[in-house]
XYZ file of C-alpha atoms in Angstrom:
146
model
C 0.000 0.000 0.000
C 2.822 2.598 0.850
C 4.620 1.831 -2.564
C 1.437 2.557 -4.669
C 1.190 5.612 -2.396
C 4.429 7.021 -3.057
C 4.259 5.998 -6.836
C 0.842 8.060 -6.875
C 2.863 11.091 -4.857
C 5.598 11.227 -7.384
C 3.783 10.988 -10.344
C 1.296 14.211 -8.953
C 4.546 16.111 -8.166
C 6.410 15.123 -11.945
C 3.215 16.292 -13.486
C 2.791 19.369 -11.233
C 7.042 20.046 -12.137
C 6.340 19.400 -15.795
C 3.271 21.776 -15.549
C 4.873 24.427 -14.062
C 7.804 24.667 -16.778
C 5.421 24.838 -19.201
C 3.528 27.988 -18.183
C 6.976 29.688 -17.386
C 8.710 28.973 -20.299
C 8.478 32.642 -21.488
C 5.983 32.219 -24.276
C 3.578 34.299 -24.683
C 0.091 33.064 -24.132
C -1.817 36.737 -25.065
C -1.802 38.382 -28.276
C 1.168 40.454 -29.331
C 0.694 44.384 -27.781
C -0.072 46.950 -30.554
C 2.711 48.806 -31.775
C 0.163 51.371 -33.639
C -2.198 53.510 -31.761
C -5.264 52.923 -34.763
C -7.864 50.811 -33.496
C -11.041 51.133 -31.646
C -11.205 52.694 -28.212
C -13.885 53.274 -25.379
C -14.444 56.592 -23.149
C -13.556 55.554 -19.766
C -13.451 58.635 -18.089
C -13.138 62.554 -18.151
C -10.858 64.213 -15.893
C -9.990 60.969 -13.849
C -13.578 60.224 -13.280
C -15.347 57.484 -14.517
C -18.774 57.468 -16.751
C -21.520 58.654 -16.222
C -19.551 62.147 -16.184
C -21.893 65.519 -15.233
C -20.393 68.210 -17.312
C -22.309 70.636 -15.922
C -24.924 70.982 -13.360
C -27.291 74.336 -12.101
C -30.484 74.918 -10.985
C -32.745 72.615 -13.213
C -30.533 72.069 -15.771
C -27.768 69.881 -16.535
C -25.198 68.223 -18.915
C -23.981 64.494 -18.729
C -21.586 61.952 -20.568
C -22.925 58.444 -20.320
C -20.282 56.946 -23.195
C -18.431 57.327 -26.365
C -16.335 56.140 -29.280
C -13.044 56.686 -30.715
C -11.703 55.242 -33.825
C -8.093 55.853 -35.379
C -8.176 54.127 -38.728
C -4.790 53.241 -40.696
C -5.670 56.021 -43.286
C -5.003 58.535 -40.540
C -8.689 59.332 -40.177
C -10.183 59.628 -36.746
C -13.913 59.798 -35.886
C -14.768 60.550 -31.903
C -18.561 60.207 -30.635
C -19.468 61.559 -27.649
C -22.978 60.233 -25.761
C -24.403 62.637 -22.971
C -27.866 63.719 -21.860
C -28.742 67.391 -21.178
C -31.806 68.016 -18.242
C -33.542 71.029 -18.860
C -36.786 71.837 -16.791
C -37.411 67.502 -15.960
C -37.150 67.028 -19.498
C -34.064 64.879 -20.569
C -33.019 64.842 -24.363
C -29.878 62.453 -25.628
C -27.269 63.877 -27.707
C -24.203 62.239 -30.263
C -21.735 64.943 -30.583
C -19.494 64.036 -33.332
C -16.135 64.748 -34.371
C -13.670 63.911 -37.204
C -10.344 65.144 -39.028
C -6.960 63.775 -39.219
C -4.712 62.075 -36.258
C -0.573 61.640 -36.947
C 2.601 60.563 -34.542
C 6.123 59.688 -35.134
C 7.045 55.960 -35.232
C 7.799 55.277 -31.968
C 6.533 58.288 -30.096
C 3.332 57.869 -27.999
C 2.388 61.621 -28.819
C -0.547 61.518 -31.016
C -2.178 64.700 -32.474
C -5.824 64.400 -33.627
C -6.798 67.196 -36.198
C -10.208 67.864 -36.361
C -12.269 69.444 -39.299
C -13.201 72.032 -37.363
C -12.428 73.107 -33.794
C -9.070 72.984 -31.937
C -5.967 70.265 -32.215
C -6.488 67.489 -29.697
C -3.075 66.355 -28.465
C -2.962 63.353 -26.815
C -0.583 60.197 -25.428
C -1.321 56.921 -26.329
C 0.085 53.761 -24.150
C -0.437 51.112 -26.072
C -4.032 50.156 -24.665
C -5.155 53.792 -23.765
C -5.604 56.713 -25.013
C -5.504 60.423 -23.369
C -6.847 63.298 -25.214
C -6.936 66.469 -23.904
C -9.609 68.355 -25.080
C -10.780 72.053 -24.586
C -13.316 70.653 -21.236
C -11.027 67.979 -19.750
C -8.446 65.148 -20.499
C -10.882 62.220 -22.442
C -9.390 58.687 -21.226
C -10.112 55.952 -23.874
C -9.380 52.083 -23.591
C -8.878 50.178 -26.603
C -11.464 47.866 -27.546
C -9.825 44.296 -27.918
């Protein structure tokens, strides 16, 4: 009984040792990180705080960010929708603010500068699964989409 107990114990421990070099042999088991910031991203937050976001906020009335999309495609073209709901009087009414231009950066620099059509440059630094813009009402935080 004792032999077929210790056979039992050492072939658990050879297949726990044989287990163990496997998942730390250094391969990678995730896809590879992007070394391009284009892609799809996520709003996660406006200056540091997470969604919903109240932009503003007064005496029966106010202004709030419930989502949004950002999209840098490989022609250089970005699009940006922004979700929110303004309260006026009890009434609430949804809005998609929209925004497009241009985006560039420099091969391995994580500055990115988003050009809109119209409106302001948009600087922002991307990480290599987030994206911060600062725009004219706050730093935008977005999280690429996998």
């Amino acid at each position: 009984m004792w032999g077929a107990s210790r056979r039992l114990f050492s072939l658990v421990a050879a297949a726990a040792i044989a287990m163990l070099a496997a998942c730390s042999a250094g391969g990678s088991t995730g896809p590879a990180a992007p070394t391009t910031p284009d892609g799809n991203y996520t709003l996660t937050s406006i200056a540091g705080k997470s969604l919903p976001y109240t932009m503003y906020a007064d005496t029966g009335y106010s202004v709030v960010v419930t989502g949004g999309t950002l999209s840098l495609a490989t022609s250089r073209h970005f699009d940006i929708a922004t979700t929110s709901t303004e309260t006026f009087a009890g009434a609430t009414t949804p809005y998609v603010d929209r925004t497009s231009g241009n985006w560039t950066t420099t091969n391995g620099s994580p500055t990115v500068t988003l050009t809109p059509a119209l409106g302001a440059v948009m600087p922002a630094v991307w990480n290599g699964t987030k994206l911060s813009v600062t725009q004219p009402d706050g730093v935008y935080l977005y999280t690429r989409v996998p």
